[in-house]
CSV table of C-alpha atoms and ligand atoms in Angstrom, one decimal:
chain,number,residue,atom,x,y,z
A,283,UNK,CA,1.9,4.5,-38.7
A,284,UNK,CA,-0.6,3.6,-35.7
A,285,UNK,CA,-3.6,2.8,-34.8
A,286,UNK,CA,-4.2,4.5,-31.5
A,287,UNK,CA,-6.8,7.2,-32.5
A,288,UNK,CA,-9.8,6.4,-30.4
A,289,UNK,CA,-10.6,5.9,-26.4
A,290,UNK,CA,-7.1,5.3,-24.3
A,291,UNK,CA,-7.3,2.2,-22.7
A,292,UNK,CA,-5.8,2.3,-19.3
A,293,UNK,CA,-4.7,-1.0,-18.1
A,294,UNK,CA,-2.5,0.0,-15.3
A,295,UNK,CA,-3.1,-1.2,-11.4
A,296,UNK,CA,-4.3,2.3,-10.6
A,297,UNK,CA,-5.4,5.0,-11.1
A,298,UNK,CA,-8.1,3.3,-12.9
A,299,UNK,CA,-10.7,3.7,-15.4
A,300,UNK,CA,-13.0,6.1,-14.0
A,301,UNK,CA,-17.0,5.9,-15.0
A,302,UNK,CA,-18.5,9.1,-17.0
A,303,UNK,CA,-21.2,8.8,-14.1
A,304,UNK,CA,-18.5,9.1,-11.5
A,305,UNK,CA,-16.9,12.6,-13.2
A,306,UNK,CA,-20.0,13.7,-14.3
A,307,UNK,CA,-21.2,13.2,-10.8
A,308,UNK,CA,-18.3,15.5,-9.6
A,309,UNK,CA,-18.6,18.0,-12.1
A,310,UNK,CA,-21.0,20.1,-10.0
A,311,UNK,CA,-20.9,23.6,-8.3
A,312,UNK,CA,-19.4,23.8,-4.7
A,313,UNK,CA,-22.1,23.4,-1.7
A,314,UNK,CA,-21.7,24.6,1.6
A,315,UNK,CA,-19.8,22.4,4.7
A,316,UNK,CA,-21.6,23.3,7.3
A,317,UNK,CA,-25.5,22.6,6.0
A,318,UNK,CA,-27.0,21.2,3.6
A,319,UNK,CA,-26.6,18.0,1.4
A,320,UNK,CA,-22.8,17.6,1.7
A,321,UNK,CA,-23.9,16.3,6.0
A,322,UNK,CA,-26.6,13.2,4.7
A,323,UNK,CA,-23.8,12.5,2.2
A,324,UNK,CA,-20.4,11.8,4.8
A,325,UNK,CA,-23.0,9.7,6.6
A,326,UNK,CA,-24.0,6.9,3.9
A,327,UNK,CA,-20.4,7.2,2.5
A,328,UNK,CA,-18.8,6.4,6.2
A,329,UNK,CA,-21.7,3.5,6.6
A,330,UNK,CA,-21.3,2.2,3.3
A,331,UNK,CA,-17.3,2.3,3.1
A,332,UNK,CA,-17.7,0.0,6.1
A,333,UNK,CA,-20.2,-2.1,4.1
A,334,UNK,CA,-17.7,-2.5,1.2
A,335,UNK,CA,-15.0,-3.5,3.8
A,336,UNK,CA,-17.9,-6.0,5.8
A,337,UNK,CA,-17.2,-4.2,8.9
A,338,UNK,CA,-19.0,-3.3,12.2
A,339,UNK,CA,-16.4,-1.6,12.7
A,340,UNK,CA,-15.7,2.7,12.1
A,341,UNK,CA,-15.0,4.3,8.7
A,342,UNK,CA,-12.6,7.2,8.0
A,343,UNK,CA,-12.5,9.3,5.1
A,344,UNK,CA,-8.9,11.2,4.7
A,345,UNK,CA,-8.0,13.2,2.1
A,346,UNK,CA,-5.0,11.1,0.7
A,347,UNK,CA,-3.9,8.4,-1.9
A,348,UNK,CA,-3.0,5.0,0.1
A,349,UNK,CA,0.1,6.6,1.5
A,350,UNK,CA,-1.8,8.3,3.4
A,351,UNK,CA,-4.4,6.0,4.3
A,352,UNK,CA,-0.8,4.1,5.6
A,353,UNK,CA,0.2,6.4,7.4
A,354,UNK,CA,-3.2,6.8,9.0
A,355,UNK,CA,-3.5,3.5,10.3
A,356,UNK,CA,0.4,3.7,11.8
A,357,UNK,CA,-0.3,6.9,13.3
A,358,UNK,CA,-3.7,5.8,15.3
A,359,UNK,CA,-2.4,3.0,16.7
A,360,UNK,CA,1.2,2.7,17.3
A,361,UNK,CA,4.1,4.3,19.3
A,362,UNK,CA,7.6,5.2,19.0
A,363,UNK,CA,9.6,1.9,19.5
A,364,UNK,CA,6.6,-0.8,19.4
A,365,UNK,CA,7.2,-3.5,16.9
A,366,UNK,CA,5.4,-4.8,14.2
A,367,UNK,CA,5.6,-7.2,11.9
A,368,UNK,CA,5.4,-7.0,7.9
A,369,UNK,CA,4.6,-10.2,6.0
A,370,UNK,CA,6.5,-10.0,2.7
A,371,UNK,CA,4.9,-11.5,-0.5
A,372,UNK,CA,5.5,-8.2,-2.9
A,373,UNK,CA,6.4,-4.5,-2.4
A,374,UNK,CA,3.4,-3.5,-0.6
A,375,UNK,CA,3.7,-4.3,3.0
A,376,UNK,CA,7.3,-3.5,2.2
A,377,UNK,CA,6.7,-0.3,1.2
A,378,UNK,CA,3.8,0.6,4.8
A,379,UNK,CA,6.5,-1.2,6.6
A,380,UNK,CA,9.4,1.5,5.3
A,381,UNK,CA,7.0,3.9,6.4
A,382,UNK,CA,6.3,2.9,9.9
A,383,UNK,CA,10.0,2.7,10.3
A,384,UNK,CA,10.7,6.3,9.5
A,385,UNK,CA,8.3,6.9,12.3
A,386,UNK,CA,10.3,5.2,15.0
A,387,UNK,CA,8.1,1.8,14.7
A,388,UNK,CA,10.4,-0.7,15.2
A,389,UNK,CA,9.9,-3.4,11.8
A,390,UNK,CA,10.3,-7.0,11.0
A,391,UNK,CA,10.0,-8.4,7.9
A,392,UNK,CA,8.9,-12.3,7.6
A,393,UNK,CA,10.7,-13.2,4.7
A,394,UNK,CA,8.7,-14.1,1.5
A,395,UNK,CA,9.4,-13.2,-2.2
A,396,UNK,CA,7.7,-11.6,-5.4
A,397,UNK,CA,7.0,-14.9,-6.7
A,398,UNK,CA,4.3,-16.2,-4.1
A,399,UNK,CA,1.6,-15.4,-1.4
A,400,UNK,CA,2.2,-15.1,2.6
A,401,UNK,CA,2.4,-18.5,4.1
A,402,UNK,CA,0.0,-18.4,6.8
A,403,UNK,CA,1.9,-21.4,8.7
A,404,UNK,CA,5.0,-19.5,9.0
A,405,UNK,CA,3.0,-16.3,10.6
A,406,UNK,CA,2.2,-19.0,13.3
A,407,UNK,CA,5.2,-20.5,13.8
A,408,UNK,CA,6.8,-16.5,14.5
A,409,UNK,CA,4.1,-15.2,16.9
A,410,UNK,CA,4.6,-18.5,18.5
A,411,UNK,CA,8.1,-17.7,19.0
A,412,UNK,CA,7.4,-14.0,20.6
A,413,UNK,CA,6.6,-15.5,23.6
A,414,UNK,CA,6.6,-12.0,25.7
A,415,UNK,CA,4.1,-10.5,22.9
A,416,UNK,CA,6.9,-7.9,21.6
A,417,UNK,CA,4.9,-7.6,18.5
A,418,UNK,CA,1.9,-5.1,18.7
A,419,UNK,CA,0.9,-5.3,14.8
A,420,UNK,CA,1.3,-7.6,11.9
A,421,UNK,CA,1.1,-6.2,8.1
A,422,UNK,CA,-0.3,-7.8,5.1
A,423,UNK,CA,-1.6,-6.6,1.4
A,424,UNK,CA,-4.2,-8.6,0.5
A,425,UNK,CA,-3.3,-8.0,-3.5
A,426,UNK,CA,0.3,-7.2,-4.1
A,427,UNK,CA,0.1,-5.0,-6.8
A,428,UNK,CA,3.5,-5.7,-8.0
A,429,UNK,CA,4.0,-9.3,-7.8
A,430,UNK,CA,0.4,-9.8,-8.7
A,431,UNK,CA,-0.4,-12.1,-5.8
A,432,UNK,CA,-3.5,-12.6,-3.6
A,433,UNK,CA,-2.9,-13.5,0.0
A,434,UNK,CA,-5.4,-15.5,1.8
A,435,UNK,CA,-6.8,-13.0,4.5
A,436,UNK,CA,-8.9,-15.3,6.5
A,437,UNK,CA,-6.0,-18.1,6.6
A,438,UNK,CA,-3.8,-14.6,8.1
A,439,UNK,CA,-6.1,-14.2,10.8
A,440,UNK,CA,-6.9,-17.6,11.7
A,441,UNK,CA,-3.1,-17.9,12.0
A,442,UNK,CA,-2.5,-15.3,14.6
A,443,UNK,CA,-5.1,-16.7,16.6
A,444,UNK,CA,-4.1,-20.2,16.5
A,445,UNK,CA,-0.6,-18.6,18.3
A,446,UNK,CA,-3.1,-17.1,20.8
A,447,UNK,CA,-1.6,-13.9,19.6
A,448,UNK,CA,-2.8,-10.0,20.6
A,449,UNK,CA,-1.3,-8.5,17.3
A,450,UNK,CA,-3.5,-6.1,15.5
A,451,UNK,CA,-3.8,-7.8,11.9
A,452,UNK,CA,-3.7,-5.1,9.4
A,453,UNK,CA,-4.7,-5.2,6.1
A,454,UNK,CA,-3.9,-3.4,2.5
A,455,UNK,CA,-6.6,-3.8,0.7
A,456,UNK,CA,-6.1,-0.8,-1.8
A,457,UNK,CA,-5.6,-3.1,-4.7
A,458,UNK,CA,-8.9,-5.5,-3.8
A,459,UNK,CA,-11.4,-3.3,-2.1
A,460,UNK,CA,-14.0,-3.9,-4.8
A,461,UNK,CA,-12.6,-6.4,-7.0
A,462,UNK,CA,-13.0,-9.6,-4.6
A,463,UNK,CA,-14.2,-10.1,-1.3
A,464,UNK,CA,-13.2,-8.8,1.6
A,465,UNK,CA,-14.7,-9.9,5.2
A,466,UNK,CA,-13.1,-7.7,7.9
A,467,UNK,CA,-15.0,-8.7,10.7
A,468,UNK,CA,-15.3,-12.7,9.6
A,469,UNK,CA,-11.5,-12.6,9.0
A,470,UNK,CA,-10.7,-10.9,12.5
A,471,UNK,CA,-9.1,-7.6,10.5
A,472,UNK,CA,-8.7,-5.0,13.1
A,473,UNK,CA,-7.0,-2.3,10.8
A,474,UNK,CA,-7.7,-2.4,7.1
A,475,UNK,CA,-6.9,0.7,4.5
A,476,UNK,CA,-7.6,1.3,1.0
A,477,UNK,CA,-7.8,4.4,-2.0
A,478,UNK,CA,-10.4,5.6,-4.1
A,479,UNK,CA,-8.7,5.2,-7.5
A,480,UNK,CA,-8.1,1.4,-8.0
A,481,UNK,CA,-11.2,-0.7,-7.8
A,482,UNK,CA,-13.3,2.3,-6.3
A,483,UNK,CA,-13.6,3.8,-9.4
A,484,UNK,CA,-13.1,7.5,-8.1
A,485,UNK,CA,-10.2,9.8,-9.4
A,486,UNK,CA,-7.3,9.2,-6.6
A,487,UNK,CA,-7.5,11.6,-3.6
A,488,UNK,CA,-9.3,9.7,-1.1
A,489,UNK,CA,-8.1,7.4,1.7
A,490,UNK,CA,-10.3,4.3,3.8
A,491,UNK,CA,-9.6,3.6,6.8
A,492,UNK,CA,-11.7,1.2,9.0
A,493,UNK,CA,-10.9,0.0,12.5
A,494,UNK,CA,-12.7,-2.4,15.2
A,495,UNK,CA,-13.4,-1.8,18.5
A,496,UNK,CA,-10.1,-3.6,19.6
A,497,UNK,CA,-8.4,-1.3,17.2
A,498,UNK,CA,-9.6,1.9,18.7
A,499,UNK,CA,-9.2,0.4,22.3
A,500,UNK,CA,-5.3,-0.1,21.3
A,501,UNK,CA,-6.2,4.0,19.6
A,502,UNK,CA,-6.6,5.3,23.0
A,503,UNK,CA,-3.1,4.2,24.2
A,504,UNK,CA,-1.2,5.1,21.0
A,505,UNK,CA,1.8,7.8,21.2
A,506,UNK,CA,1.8,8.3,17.4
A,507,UNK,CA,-1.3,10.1,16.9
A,508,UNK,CA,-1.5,13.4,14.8
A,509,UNK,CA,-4.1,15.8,14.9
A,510,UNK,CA,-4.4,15.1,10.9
A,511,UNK,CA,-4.9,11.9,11.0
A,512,UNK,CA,-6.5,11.5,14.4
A,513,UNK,CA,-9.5,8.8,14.7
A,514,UNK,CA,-10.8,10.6,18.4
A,515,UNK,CA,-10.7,13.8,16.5
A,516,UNK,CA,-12.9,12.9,13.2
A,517,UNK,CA,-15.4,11.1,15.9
A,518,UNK,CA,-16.2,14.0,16.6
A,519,UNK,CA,-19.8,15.8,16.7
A,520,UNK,CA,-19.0,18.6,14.0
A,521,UNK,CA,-19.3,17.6,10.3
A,522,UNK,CA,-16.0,19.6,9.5
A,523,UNK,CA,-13.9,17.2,12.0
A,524,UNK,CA,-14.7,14.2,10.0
A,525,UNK,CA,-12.2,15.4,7.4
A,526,UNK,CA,-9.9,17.5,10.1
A,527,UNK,CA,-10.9,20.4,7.8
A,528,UNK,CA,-12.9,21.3,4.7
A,529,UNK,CA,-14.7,18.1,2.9
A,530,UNK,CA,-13.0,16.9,-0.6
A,531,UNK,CA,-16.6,17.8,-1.9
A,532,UNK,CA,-16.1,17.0,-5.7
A,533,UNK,CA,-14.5,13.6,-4.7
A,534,UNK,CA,-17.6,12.5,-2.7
A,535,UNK,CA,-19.8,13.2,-4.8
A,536,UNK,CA,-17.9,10.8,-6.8
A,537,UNK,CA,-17.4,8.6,-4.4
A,538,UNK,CA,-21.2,8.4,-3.9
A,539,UNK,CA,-21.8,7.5,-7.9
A,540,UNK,CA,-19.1,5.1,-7.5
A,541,UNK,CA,-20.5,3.2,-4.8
A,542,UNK,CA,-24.2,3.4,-5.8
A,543,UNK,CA,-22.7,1.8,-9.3
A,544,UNK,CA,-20.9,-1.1,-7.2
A,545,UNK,CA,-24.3,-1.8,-5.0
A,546,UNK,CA,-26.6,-1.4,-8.5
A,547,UNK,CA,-24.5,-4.1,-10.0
A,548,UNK,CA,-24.2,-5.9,-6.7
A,549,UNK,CA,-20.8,-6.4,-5.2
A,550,UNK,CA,-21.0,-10.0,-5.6
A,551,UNK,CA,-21.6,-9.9,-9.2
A,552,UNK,CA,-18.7,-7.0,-9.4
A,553,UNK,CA,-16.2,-9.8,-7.6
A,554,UNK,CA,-17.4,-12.8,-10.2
A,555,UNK,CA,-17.6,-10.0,-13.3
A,556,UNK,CA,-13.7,-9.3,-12.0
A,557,UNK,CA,-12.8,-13.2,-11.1
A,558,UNK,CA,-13.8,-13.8,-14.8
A,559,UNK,CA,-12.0,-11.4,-16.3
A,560,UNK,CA,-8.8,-12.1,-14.7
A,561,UNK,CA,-9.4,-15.6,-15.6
A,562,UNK,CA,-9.5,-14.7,-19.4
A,563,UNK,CA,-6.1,-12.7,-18.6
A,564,UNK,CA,-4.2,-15.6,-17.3
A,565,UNK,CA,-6.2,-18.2,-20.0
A,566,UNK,CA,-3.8,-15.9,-22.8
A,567,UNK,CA,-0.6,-15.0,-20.5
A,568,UNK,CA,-1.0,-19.5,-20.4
A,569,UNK,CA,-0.9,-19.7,-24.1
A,570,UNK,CA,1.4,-16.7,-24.6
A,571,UNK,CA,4.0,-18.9,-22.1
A,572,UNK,CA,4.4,-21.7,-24.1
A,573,UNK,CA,6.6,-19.6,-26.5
A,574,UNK,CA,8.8,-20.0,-23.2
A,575,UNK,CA,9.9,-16.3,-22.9
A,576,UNK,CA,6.4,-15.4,-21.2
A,577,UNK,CA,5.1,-16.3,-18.1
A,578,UNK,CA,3.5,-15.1,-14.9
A,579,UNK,CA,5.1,-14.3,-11.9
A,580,UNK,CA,3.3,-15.5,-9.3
A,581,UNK,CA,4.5,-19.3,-9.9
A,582,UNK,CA,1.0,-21.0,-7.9
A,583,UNK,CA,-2.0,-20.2,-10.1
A,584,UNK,CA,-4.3,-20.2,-6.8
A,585,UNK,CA,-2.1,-17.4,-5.5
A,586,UNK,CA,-2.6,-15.1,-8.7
A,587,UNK,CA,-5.1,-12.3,-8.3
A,588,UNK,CA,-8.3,-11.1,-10.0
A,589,UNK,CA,-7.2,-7.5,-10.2
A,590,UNK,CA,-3.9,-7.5,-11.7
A,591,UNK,CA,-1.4,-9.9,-13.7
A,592,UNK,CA,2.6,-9.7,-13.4
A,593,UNK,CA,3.7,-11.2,-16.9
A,594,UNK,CA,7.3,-11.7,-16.8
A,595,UNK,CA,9.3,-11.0,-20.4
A,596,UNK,CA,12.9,-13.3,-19.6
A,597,UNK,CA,15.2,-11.7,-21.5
A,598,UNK,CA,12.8,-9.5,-24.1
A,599,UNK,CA,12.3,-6.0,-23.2
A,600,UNK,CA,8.8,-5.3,-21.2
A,601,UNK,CA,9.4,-1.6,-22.1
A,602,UNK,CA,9.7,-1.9,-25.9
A,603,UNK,CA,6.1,-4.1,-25.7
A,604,UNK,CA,5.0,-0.9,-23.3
A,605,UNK,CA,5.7,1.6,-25.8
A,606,UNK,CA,4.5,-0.4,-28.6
A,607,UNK,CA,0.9,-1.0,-26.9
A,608,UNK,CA,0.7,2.7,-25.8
A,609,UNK,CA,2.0,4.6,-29.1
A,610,UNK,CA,0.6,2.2,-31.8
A,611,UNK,CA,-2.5,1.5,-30.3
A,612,UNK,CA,-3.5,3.2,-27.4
A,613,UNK,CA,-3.4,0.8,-24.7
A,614,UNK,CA,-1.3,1.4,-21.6
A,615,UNK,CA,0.5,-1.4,-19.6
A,616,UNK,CA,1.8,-1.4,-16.3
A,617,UNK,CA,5.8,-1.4,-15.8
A,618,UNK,CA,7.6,-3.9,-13.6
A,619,UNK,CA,8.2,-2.2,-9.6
A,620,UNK,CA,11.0,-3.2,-7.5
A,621,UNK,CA,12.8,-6.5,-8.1
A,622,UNK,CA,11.0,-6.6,-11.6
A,623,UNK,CA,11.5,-3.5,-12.8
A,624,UNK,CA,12.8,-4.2,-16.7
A,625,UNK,CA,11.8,-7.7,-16.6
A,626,UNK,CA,7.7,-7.6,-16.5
A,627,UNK,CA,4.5,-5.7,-17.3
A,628,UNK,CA,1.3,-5.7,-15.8
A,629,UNK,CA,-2.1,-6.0,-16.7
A,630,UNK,CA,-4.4,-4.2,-14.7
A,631,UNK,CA,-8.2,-5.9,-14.4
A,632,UNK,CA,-9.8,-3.8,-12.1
A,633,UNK,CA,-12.1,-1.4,-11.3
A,634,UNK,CA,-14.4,-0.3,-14.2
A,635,UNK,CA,-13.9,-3.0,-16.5
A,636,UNK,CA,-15.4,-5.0,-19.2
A,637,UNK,CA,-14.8,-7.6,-21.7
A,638,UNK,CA,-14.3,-5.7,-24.8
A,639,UNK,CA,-11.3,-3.4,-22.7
A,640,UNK,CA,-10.1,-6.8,-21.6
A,641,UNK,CA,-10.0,-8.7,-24.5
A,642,UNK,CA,-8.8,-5.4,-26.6
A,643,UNK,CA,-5.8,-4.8,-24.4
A,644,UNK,CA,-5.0,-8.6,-24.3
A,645,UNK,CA,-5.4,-8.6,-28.4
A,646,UNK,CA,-2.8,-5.4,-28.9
A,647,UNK,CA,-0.2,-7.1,-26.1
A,648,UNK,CA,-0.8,-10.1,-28.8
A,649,UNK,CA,0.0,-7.5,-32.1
A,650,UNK,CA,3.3,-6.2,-30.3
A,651,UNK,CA,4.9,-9.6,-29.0
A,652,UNK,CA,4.2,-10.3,-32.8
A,653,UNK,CA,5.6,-6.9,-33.5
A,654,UNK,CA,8.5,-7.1,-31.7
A,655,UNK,CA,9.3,-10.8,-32.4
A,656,UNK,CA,9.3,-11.7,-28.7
A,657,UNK,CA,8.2,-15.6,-28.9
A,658,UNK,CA,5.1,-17.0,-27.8
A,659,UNK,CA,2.4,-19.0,-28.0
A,660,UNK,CA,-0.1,-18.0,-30.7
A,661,UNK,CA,-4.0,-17.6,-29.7
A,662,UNK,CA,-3.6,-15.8,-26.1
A,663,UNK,CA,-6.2,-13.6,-26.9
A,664,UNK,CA,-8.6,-16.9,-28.6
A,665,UNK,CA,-8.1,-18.9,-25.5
A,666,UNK,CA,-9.4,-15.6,-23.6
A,667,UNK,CA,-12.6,-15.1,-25.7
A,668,UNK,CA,-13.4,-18.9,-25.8
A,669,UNK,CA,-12.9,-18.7,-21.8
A,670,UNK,CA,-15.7,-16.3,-21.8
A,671,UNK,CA,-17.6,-17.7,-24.4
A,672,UNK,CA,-17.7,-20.9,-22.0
A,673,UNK,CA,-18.1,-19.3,-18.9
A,674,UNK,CA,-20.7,-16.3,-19.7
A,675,UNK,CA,-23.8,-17.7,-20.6
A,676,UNK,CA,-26.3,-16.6,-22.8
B,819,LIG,C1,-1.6,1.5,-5.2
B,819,LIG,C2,-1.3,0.8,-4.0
B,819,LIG,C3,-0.8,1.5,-2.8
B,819,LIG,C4,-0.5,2.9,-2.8
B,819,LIG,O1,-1.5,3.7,-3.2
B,819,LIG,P1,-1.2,5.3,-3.6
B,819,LIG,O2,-2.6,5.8,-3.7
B,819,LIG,O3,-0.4,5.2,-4.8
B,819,LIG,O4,-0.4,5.9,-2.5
B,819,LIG,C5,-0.7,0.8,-1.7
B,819,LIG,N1,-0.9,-0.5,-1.6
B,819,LIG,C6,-1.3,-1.2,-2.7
B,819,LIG,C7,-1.5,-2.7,-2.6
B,819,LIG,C8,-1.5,-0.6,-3.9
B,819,LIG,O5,-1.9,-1.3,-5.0
């Protein structure tokens, strides 16, 4: 027996929930590339991908999921044998690290774990130490999607600058973009990427990239470059070099909802609508952990995130209480990556959500640890609602 008929509810860090505006937005016949409608849109979308971002600074629009969108910041601004440095807090940076050194980028990791953020002190203390400025870039995810932690951007840069240091700061920002804030320009982000599918609210297939002037000074010097990924080329005058080829049409269009939706509600409102929800997530994962087999990974509350929650099981199976949400009642949890693969779950929170898809999906992870028998403390999914109840005011 279930009880799964109904909408899916998708609570997985990506690809999220997309809008029925957003695909009915894309489902539209083809339009020419060199004329017409498809010119005015690249513009607004380039200017207002930099507004999301709070940047000056130039947009890039590749057709890509965020491995892409990696690779397109390496590629613009590095060369073979530079050295860069990749702050640990997750698998993220990891993971854009791994990629830079397959490309010859020469990579070193400051040490962190999956169970906290990126100390800004200690980014200090190691550009200090590179006293003959060997280190050209340093790499950060602003959400870690797999520990669940939030790293403290604006603390990053301040850092690199307080070691008087020349070292692009660049920024993942796939998990965030359009679930908190982010302040490129405030925060002295040079480089900072992102995807269309997480809190952009667009089916995946697209990749951000922005870049400052310092950025695209460093650009001009870089031995990596690709004619793909190129930032000189898509400057260019002709509409067609903006994507290095024909225009992902369907997905702008969606894009275009998607962004209108975020500006409609105001993106200040879309951070608090997520910073709320997230709360009402960790107000249950805290009741759920005193049954002591529950708990969150990210051990600092400050340094949990507002897009997704890393519930470790200890001991009980995160699987089992996978299946059981998904084939009994339609609800679909993130697994544990890396280090925590078989001993978490994650609960996604971004993007286009509400309270009922919230408060539903924390209710059915409530039925299956009862389900299951995995101990915990009862009313997870009570101390969410009276959260709201508090905070959301009629
Ligand atoms: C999802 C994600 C990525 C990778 O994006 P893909 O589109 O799957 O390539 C990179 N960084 C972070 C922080 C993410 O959450």
């Amino acid at each position: 027996m279930s009880v799964r008929a109904g909408r899916e509810f998708l609570a997985i860090p990506g690809p999220t929930t997309v809008p029925d505006e957003v695909l009915r937005a894309m489902h539209r016949p083809a339009v020419d590339i060199y004329s017409g409608p498809l010119l005015a849109l690249t513009d607004g979308l380039l200017r207002d991908v930099a507004r999301v971002f709070n940047t000056k600074g130039h947009a890039y629009i590749y057709i890509a999921n965020g491995h892409g969108a990696w690779e397109a910041t390496l590629t613009n601004v590095l060369s073979k044998g530079d050295k860069i440095l990749v702050l640990e807090s997750g698998r993220f940076a990891i993971g854009w690290g791994e990629n830079a050194r397959r490309m010859g980028v020469e990579v070193e990791i400051l040490k962190g774990d999956m169970r906290r953020a990126v100390r800004p002190a200690e980014v200090e203390a190691r550009l200090k130490a590179d006293k003959d400025k060997k280190i050209k870039a340093v790499l950060v995810a602003q959400i870690d999607t797999a520990s669940g932690v939030v790293n403290d951007i604006e603390a990053i840069g301040k850092a690199i600058r307080a070691a008087k240091h020349e070292a692009l700061l660049m920024v993942d920002a796939v998990a965030s973009l359009g679930c908190m804030p982010f302040e490129m320009d405030a925060w002295g982000v040079d480089v900072a990427m992102s995807g269309s599918q997480k809190g952009m609210m667009t089916p995946p297939g697209l990749g951000f990239v922005v870049a400052n002037d310092r950025a695209r000074e460093v650009h001009k010097k870089a031995e990596l470059r690709t004619p793909y990924w190129d930032w000189t080329d898509r400057e260019g005058p002709q509409h067609y070099q903006k994507y290095a080829g024909t225009p992902p049409e369907h997905l702008l269009f969606g894009l275009r909802q998607a962004l209108d939706m975020l500006f409609e509600e105001g993106l200040d409102k879309v951070h608090r609508r997520h910073a709320l929800l997230a709360e009402s997530v960790r107000r249950a994962v805290g009741v759920w952990s005193e049954g002591q087999a529950i708990g969150f990974n990210i051990i600092e509350a400050e340094e949990r995130s507002d897009s997704v929650t890393c519930v470790l099981t200890n001991g009980h199976d995160p699987e089992a209480l996978r299946a059981y949400c998904n084939q009994k009642c339609g609800v679909v949890l993130g697994h544990g990556i890396g280090d925590l693969s078989g001993k978490a779950f994650r609960i996604a929170h971004m993007g286009h959500v509400n309270a009922p898809m919230v408060l539903g999906t924390l209710s059915v992870i409530e039925v299956g640890l009862g389900a299951l028998g995995i101990p915990h403390g009862k009313g997870g999914a009570q101390a969410a609602i009276d959260w709201l109840s508090a905070e959301v005011k009629a």
